[in-house]
Amino acid sequence: MEKLVALLRERCTPAAPSIERPEFGFVVAVTSLVLMQCTMTVMQVAKTRYEVFDKAFVSKHLAEDDKRIRALNGKGIGKGCHPDAGMGRWADKLPIDQWWRFNKAQRAAGNYLEAICPLTAFLLIVGAYHPLTATAQGVAYLAGRWMYTSGFKADTGSRVNGFVLCTLTQLSLFGLCVFCGLRQS
């Protein structure tokens, strides 16, 4: 264990973080790409939402609720059936194939949102110490997240490879954050 710690200390240079190195620009770029990929994953849910919760669906399945909501807001239930997130009383009326499709899109976006805050912090912290390592980890995460999201939407079991890559990337970034912090203290 002592040899491993000595080797890691030797390879973990410089000891002080710096965002002034030119390579830190790569960290900023890959972090921006991760954030935009997350935004686009969330925005893609809207396409599915508006396909399954259209006006015909509201008219056919939600006429009574539409009248009640109209009394509350003066407009009724709009296209998209907001605020139903896929597990509410209105989604319960969807045919199973549409409910499944909508909830897979919703879950893929929700999973990304659950990971984005720590991932962003890990990328920026590690990037201050090791910008090229953080950049490579960010690129790996982008690929893993793409594999996860496209696999999840196709067949929920197909997300495993992307999940593993994302998890390993995030865990390694976390470990590097802890190590660099301890190294500096």
Coordinates of C-alpha atoms in Angstrom, one line a residue:
M1 CA 0.0 0.0 0.0
E2 CA 2.9 2.4 0.8
K3 CA 4.4 1.8 -2.6
L4 CA 1.0 2.6 -4.3
V5 CA 0.7 5.8 -2.3
A6 CA 4.3 6.8 -3.1
L7 CA 3.7 6.1 -6.8
L8 CA 0.5 8.1 -6.9
R9 CA 2.2 11.0 -5.1
E10 CA 5.0 10.9 -7.6
R11 CA 2.5 11.0 -10.5
C12 CA 0.2 13.5 -9.0
T13 CA 2.1 16.7 -10.1
P14 CA 1.8 19.6 -9.6
A15 CA 0.6 19.4 -6.0
A16 CA -1.2 22.8 -6.3
P17 CA -4.3 23.2 -8.4
S18 CA -4.4 25.7 -11.2
I19 CA -7.0 26.8 -13.6
E20 CA -4.4 29.0 -15.4
R21 CA -2.8 26.2 -17.3
P22 CA -3.8 26.3 -21.0
E23 CA -5.0 22.7 -20.7
F24 CA -7.7 23.7 -18.3
G25 CA -9.6 25.0 -21.3
F26 CA -10.1 21.4 -22.4
V27 CA -11.8 20.8 -19.0
V28 CA -14.1 23.7 -19.4
A29 CA -15.0 22.5 -22.9
V30 CA -15.7 18.9 -22.0
T31 CA -17.7 20.1 -18.9
S32 CA -19.7 22.4 -21.1
L33 CA -20.4 19.4 -23.5
V34 CA -21.5 17.3 -20.6
L35 CA -23.9 20.0 -19.4
M36 CA -25.3 20.5 -22.9
Q37 CA -25.7 16.8 -23.4
C38 CA -27.7 16.7 -20.1
T39 CA -29.8 19.6 -21.3
M40 CA -30.6 17.9 -24.6
T41 CA -31.5 14.6 -22.9
V42 CA -34.0 16.5 -20.8
M43 CA -35.4 18.4 -23.7
Q44 CA -35.9 15.2 -25.7
V45 CA -38.5 14.2 -23.2
A46 CA -40.8 16.9 -24.5
K47 CA -41.0 15.3 -27.9
T48 CA -42.3 12.1 -26.4
R49 CA -44.5 14.0 -24.0
Y50 CA -46.3 15.9 -26.7
E51 CA -46.7 12.8 -28.9
V52 CA -48.4 10.7 -26.2
F53 CA -50.3 13.5 -24.3
D54 CA -51.9 15.2 -27.3
K55 CA -55.2 17.0 -27.6
A56 CA -57.0 13.8 -28.8
F57 CA -55.7 12.0 -25.7
V58 CA -57.1 14.7 -23.4
S59 CA -60.5 14.7 -25.2
K60 CA -60.8 11.0 -25.2
H61 CA -59.5 10.1 -21.7
L62 CA -59.5 13.2 -19.6
A63 CA -62.7 15.1 -20.4
E64 CA -63.9 15.2 -16.8
D65 CA -60.5 16.3 -15.4
D66 CA -60.2 18.8 -18.2
K67 CA -63.5 20.5 -17.0
R68 CA -62.3 20.5 -13.4
I69 CA -58.9 22.0 -14.3
R70 CA -60.6 24.6 -16.6
A71 CA -62.6 25.7 -13.5
L72 CA -59.2 26.1 -11.6
N73 CA -57.1 27.7 -14.3
G74 CA -59.5 28.9 -17.0
K75 CA -57.6 26.9 -19.7
G76 CA -58.1 23.2 -18.9
I77 CA -55.5 20.5 -19.5
G78 CA -53.1 21.6 -22.2
K79 CA -51.2 19.5 -24.7
G80 CA -48.5 17.6 -22.8
C81 CA -50.7 17.2 -19.7
H82 CA -48.3 19.1 -17.5
P83 CA -47.6 18.6 -14.6
D84 CA -48.0 14.8 -14.9
A85 CA -44.5 13.4 -15.0
G86 CA -45.5 10.0 -16.2
M87 CA -46.7 8.4 -13.0
G88 CA -49.7 10.6 -12.2
R89 CA -53.4 10.2 -12.7
W90 CA -53.4 11.2 -16.3
A91 CA -50.5 9.0 -17.4
D92 CA -52.4 6.1 -15.9
K93 CA -54.8 6.5 -18.8
L94 CA -52.1 6.0 -21.5
P95 CA -51.9 2.8 -23.4
I96 CA -49.1 0.7 -22.0
D97 CA -46.8 1.1 -25.0
Q98 CA -47.0 4.9 -24.8
W99 CA -46.7 4.9 -21.0
W100 CA -43.6 2.7 -21.3
R101 CA -42.0 5.0 -24.0
F102 CA -42.7 8.2 -22.1
N103 CA -41.5 6.8 -18.8
K104 CA -38.2 5.5 -20.4
A105 CA -37.5 8.9 -21.8
Q106 CA -38.4 10.5 -18.4
R107 CA -36.2 8.1 -16.5
A108 CA -33.2 8.5 -18.8
A109 CA -33.4 12.3 -18.2
G110 CA -34.0 11.9 -14.5
N111 CA -30.9 9.7 -14.2
Y112 CA -28.7 12.2 -15.9
L113 CA -30.1 15.0 -13.6
E114 CA -29.2 12.9 -10.6
A115 CA -25.6 12.6 -11.7
I116 CA -24.9 16.0 -13.2
C117 CA -24.0 18.1 -10.1
P118 CA -21.4 15.8 -8.6
L119 CA -20.0 14.9 -12.0
T120 CA -19.5 18.6 -12.9
A121 CA -17.8 19.3 -9.6
F122 CA -15.5 16.3 -9.9
L123 CA -14.5 17.3 -13.5
L124 CA -13.6 20.8 -12.5
I125 CA -11.8 19.8 -9.3
V126 CA -9.7 17.1 -11.0
G127 CA -9.2 19.4 -13.9
A128 CA -7.5 22.0 -11.7
Y129 CA -4.9 19.3 -10.8
H130 CA -4.8 17.1 -13.9
P131 CA -6.6 18.8 -16.8
L132 CA -5.9 16.1 -19.5
T133 CA -7.0 13.3 -17.2
A134 CA -10.2 15.2 -16.4
T135 CA -10.8 15.9 -20.1
A136 CA -10.3 12.2 -21.0
Q137 CA -12.7 11.2 -18.1
G138 CA -15.2 13.7 -19.4
V139 CA -15.1 12.3 -22.9
A140 CA -15.5 8.8 -21.5
Y141 CA -18.5 10.0 -19.5
L142 CA -20.1 11.6 -22.7
A143 CA -19.8 8.3 -24.5
G144 CA -21.1 6.3 -21.6
R145 CA -24.1 8.7 -21.1
W146 CA -24.9 8.5 -24.8
M147 CA -24.8 4.6 -24.6
Y148 CA -26.9 4.7 -21.5
T149 CA -29.6 7.0 -22.9
S150 CA -29.9 5.4 -26.3
G151 CA -29.8 1.9 -24.8
F152 CA -32.4 2.8 -22.2
K153 CA -34.8 4.2 -24.8
A154 CA -34.4 1.2 -27.1
D155 CA -34.6 -1.5 -24.4
T156 CA -34.0 -0.9 -20.7
G157 CA -31.6 -3.8 -20.5
S158 CA -29.4 -2.2 -23.2
R159 CA -28.3 0.6 -20.8
V160 CA -25.9 -1.6 -18.8
N161 CA -22.7 -0.8 -20.8
G162 CA -23.3 2.9 -20.6
F163 CA -24.2 2.7 -17.0
V164 CA -21.0 0.8 -16.2
L165 CA -18.8 3.3 -18.1
C166 CA -20.6 6.3 -16.4
T167 CA -20.3 4.8 -13.0
L168 CA -16.6 3.9 -13.4
T169 CA -15.8 7.3 -14.7
Q170 CA -17.6 9.1 -11.9
L171 CA -16.0 6.8 -9.2
S172 CA -12.6 7.4 -10.6
L173 CA -13.1 11.2 -10.7
F174 CA -14.3 11.0 -7.1
G175 CA -11.2 9.0 -6.1
L176 CA -8.9 11.5 -7.8
C177 CA -10.7 14.4 -6.1
V178 CA -10.1 12.8 -2.7
F179 CA -6.5 11.9 -3.5
C180 CA -5.6 15.3 -4.8
G181 CA -7.2 17.0 -1.8
L182 CA -5.4 14.8 0.6
R183 CA -2.1 15.2 -1.4
Q184 CA -2.4 18.9 -1.1
S185 CA -3.1 18.9 2.7

